[in-house]
PDB file of C-alpha atoms in Angstrom:
ATOM      1  CA  MET A   1     139.473  28.354 157.677  1.00 54.00           C
ATOM      2  CA  ARG A   2     140.701  27.392 161.115  1.00 60.00           C
ATOM      3  CA  GLU A   3     141.973  23.947 162.040  1.00 67.00           C
ATOM      4  CA  ASP A   4     138.668  23.151 163.752  1.00 72.00           C
ATOM      5  CA  GLY A   5     136.779  23.810 160.496  1.00 72.00           C
ATOM      6  CA  THR A   6     135.208  27.151 161.463  1.00 67.00           C
ATOM      7  CA  ARG A   7     135.393  29.978 158.988  1.00 66.00           C
ATOM      8  CA  VAL A   8     137.242  33.217 159.673  1.00 59.00           C
ATOM      9  CA  GLN A   9     136.158  36.326 157.846  1.00 60.00           C
ATOM     10  CA  ALA A  10     138.994  38.190 156.212  1.00 59.00           C
ATOM     11  CA  ARG A  11     139.115  41.413 154.260  1.00 63.00           C
ATOM     12  CA  MET A  12     141.242  41.971 151.227  1.00 66.00           C
ATOM     13  CA  TYR A  13     142.830  45.364 150.583  1.00 67.00           C
ATOM     14  CA  VAL A  14     144.539  46.439 147.413  1.00 69.00           C
ATOM     15  CA  LEU A  15     147.332  48.979 147.714  1.00 66.00           C
ATOM     16  CA  THR A  16     148.356  50.823 144.588  1.00 69.00           C
ATOM     17  CA  ARG A  17     151.890  52.120 144.659  1.00 64.00           C
ATOM     18  CA  GLU A  18     153.043  55.278 142.899  1.00 64.00           C
ATOM     19  CA  ASP A  19     154.396  53.245 139.982  1.00 65.00           C
ATOM     20  CA  GLY A  20     150.951  51.667 139.468  1.00 69.00           C
ATOM     21  CA  HIS A  21     151.919  48.297 140.947  1.00 70.00           C
ATOM     22  CA  GLU A  22     149.099  46.794 142.999  1.00 71.00           C
ATOM     23  CA  GLU A  23     149.603  44.608 146.046  1.00 67.00           C
ATOM     24  CA  GLU A  24     146.917  42.569 147.779  1.00 68.00           C
ATOM     25  CA  TRP A  25     146.824  42.416 151.563  1.00 63.00           C
ATOM     26  CA  ARG A  26     144.517  40.254 153.624  1.00 61.00           C
ATOM     27  CA  GLY A  27     143.535  40.822 157.206  1.00 58.00           C
ATOM     28  CA  ARG A  28     140.693  40.179 159.607  1.00 52.00           C
ATOM     29  CA  ASP A  29     140.264  43.827 160.509  1.00 48.00           C
ATOM     30  CA  MET A  30     141.910  47.228 160.286  1.00 48.00           C
ATOM     31  CA  VAL A  31     144.321  46.339 163.085  1.00 50.00           C
ATOM     32  CA  ASP A  32     146.147  44.149 160.606  1.00 51.00           C
ATOM     33  CA  PHE A  33     147.367  47.228 158.751  1.00 53.00           C
ATOM     34  CA  HIS A  34     150.417  47.207 161.004  1.00 51.00           C
ATOM     35  CA  LEU A  35     151.550  44.460 158.643  1.00 51.00           C
ATOM     36  CA  LEU A  36     152.090  46.977 155.835  1.00 51.00           C
ATOM     37  CA  PRO A  37     155.743  47.152 154.911  1.00 48.00           C
ATOM     38  CA  ALA A  38     157.691  49.949 156.578  1.00 48.00           C
ATOM     39  CA  GLU A  39     158.661  51.372 153.200  1.00 48.00           C
ATOM     40  CA  PHE A  40     155.011  51.993 152.227  1.00 50.00           C
ATOM     41  CA  GLU A  41     154.578  55.717 151.748  1.00 60.00           C
ATOM     42  CA  HIS A  42     151.188  57.327 151.316  1.00 68.00           C
ATOM     43  CA  ILE A  43     152.703  60.760 150.583  1.00 77.00           C
ATOM     44  CA  ASP A  44     154.326  61.408 147.241  1.00 78.00           C
ATOM     45  CA  ARG A  45     155.354  64.487 145.258  1.00 78.00           C
ATOM     46  CA  ALA A  46     151.899  64.821 143.665  1.00 82.00           C
ATOM     47  CA  ARG A  47     150.225  64.828 147.101  1.00 84.00           C
ATOM     48  CA  CYS A  48     152.648  67.504 148.323  1.00 85.00           C
ATOM     49  CA  ASN A  49     151.939  69.616 145.239  1.00 86.00           C
ATOM     50  CA  GLU A  50     148.218  69.195 145.812  1.00 90.00           C
ATOM     51  CA  LEU A  51     148.516  70.452 149.386  1.00 91.00           C
ATOM     52  CA  GLY A  52     150.530  73.481 148.258  1.00 91.00           C
ATOM     53  CA  SER A  53     147.957  74.271 145.569  1.00 94.00           C
ATOM     54  CA  MET A  54     145.065  74.023 148.049  1.00 94.00           C
ATOM     55  CA  LEU A  55     146.802  76.258 150.604  1.00 95.00           C
ATOM     56  CA  THR A  56     147.545  78.834 147.902  1.00 95.00           C
ATOM     57  CA  ALA A  57     143.981  78.668 146.534  1.00 95.00           C
ATOM     58  CA  ALA A  58     142.663  79.291 150.065  1.00 94.00           C
ATOM     59  CA  GLY A  59     144.726  82.485 150.183  1.00 93.00           C
ATOM     60  CA  LEU A  60     147.035  81.251 152.930  1.00 94.00           C
ATOM     61  CA  HIS A  61     150.714  82.086 153.309  1.00 93.00           C
ATOM     62  CA  TRP A  62     152.604  78.808 153.658  1.00 93.00           C
ATOM     63  CA  GLN A  63     156.033  77.302 153.381  1.00 91.00           C
ATOM     64  CA  ASP A  64     157.525  73.881 152.957  1.00 85.00           C
ATOM     65  CA  LYS A  65     160.150  72.966 155.540  1.00 78.00           C
ATOM     66  CA  GLY A  66     161.825  70.621 153.067  1.00 70.00           C
ATOM     67  CA  ARG A  67     162.418  66.935 153.728  1.00 62.00           C
ATOM     68  CA  ARG A  68     160.456  65.738 150.677  1.00 62.00           C
ATOM     69  CA  ASP A  69     163.028  62.973 150.465  1.00 62.00           C
ATOM     70  CA  THR A  70     161.716  61.599 153.778  1.00 65.00           C
ATOM     71  CA  PRO A  71     157.917  62.045 153.823  1.00 60.00           C
ATOM     72  CA  ARG A  72     157.617  60.971 157.455  1.00 62.00           C
ATOM     73  CA  ARG A  73     159.570  64.078 158.444  1.00 70.00           C
ATOM     74  CA  LEU A  74     157.809  66.417 156.011  1.00 81.00           C
ATOM     75  CA  ARG A  75     156.405  69.568 157.586  1.00 87.00           C
ATOM     76  CA  TYR A  76     154.634  72.648 156.327  1.00 91.00           C
ATOM     77  CA  THR A  77     153.635  75.814 158.113  1.00 92.00           C
ATOM     78  CA  ALA A  78     150.610  77.851 157.128  1.00 93.00           C
ATOM     79  CA  THR A  79     149.441  81.157 158.519  1.00 92.00           C
ATOM     80  CA  GLY A  80     145.712  81.637 158.915  1.00 88.00           C
ATOM     81  CA  PRO A  81     143.793  84.892 158.361  1.00 86.00           C
ATOM     82  CA  ARG A  82     144.380  86.153 161.904  1.00 85.00           C
ATOM     83  CA  GLY A  83     148.097  85.390 161.875  1.00 87.00           C
ATOM     84  CA  ARG A  84     147.775  82.061 163.662  1.00 87.00           C
ATOM     85  CA  GLN A  85     150.435  79.587 162.608  1.00 90.00           C
ATOM     86  CA  TRP A  86     149.598  75.982 161.883  1.00 92.00           C
ATOM     87  CA  SER A  87     152.042  73.115 161.548  1.00 92.00           C
ATOM     88  CA  ILE A  88     150.961  70.612 158.891  1.00 92.00           C
ATOM     89  CA  ARG A  89     152.276  67.060 158.659  1.00 90.00           C
ATOM     90  CA  PRO A  90     151.256  63.923 156.844  1.00 88.00           C
ATOM     91  CA  VAL A  91     149.400  61.383 158.945  1.00 85.00           C
ATOM     92  CA  SER A  92     151.615  58.552 160.094  1.00 78.00           C
ATOM     93  CA  PRO A  93     151.404  55.195 158.330  1.00 72.00           C
ATOM     94  CA  PHE A  94     149.670  53.889 161.468  1.00 72.00           C
ATOM     95  CA  ASP A  95     147.003  56.614 161.241  1.00 76.00           C
ATOM     96  CA  PHE A  96     146.531  56.169 157.494  1.00 75.00           C
ATOM     97  CA  ASP A  97     142.978  54.959 156.893  1.00 76.00           C
ATOM     98  CA  PRO A  98     142.629  52.949 153.673  1.00 73.00           C
ATOM     99  CA  TRP A  99     138.877  53.545 153.813  1.00 76.00           C
ATOM    100  CA  GLN A 100     139.575  57.273 153.421  1.00 78.00           C
ATOM    101  CA  PRO A 101     142.795  57.285 151.396  1.00 77.00           C
ATOM    102  CA  SER A 102     142.692  61.001 150.587  1.00 82.00           C
ATOM    103  CA  ASN A 103     142.677  62.011 154.278  1.00 84.00           C
ATOM    104  CA  LEU A 104     146.437  62.417 154.433  1.00 87.00           C
ATOM    105  CA  TRP A 105     147.103  65.592 156.377  1.00 91.00           C
ATOM    106  CA  ARG A 106     146.818  66.759 159.968  1.00 91.00           C
ATOM    107  CA  ALA A 107     147.456  70.248 161.311  1.00 92.00           C
ATOM    108  CA  SER A 108     148.113  71.522 164.798  1.00 91.00           C
ATOM    109  CA  ARG A 109     148.264  74.978 166.283  1.00 86.00           C
ATOM    110  CA  ALA A 110     150.153  75.786 169.466  1.00 75.00           C
ATOM    111  CA  SER A 111     150.060  72.077 170.406  1.00 60.00           C
ATOM    112  CA  ARG A 112     146.540  72.419 171.776  1.00 71.00           C
ATOM    113  CA  ASP A 113     144.395  72.403 168.677  1.00 78.00           C
ATOM    114  CA  GLN A 114     144.871  69.419 166.371  1.00 85.00           C
ATOM    115  CA  THR A 115     142.705  68.516 163.423  1.00 89.00           C
ATOM    116  CA  PRO A 116     141.664  65.001 162.510  1.00 89.00           C
ATOM    117  CA  ALA A 117     143.132  63.513 159.340  1.00 90.00           C
ATOM    118  CA  MET A 118     141.785  65.538 156.416  1.00 91.00           C
ATOM    119  CA  THR A 119     142.072  65.973 152.685  1.00 92.00           C
ATOM    120  CA  ALA A 120     144.277  68.789 151.409  1.00 92.00           C
ATOM    121  CA  GLN A 121     141.187  70.803 150.418  1.00 94.00           C
ATOM    122  CA  ALA A 122     139.405  70.284 153.750  1.00 94.00           C
ATOM    123  CA  LEU A 123     142.548  71.178 155.699  1.00 94.00           C
ATOM    124  CA  ALA A 124     143.102  74.404 153.737  1.00 94.00           C
ATOM    125  CA  ASP A 125     139.439  75.348 154.260  1.00 94.00           C
ATOM    126  CA  HIS A 126     139.664  74.569 157.981  1.00 93.00           C
ATOM    127  CA  ILE A 127     142.709  76.796 158.461  1.00 91.00           C
ATOM    128  CA  ARG A 128     141.150  79.607 156.422  1.00 92.00           C
ATOM    129  CA  GLN A 129     137.858  79.433 158.331  1.00 90.00           C
ATOM    130  CA  SER A 130     139.424  79.042 161.794  1.00 82.00           C
ATOM    131  CA  GLY A 131     140.362  82.701 161.869  1.00 62.00           C
ATOM    132  CA  ALA A 132     137.081  84.044 160.529  1.00 51.00           C
TER     133      ALA A 132
END
């Protein structure tokens, strides 16, 4: 409630960390997600393994460029059916949408074709189908 007595709508978000700990965050709208702590990471080892499994299941050749210790710098490359190379990175914490928490990955090809944030499965399918 404001000082003048009017009500302000606020949303409550619950973040679940990798260790299972839950934190509550309150904000008026999605813009308030800049208040998330800098150490919040939406990419963990399980998410990386999931992406690798989806790329493999889609029949794509891919490689991990390392940097799993710093998820913000994590990068993968995948080669589509026609030999087109895609660079895959996790979405930034600022682009992370808590309403679609599994949309964690974005791919780009030759810096002119960039996907929206997608799930690992959707991204693998997109790369596989882009060359068909």
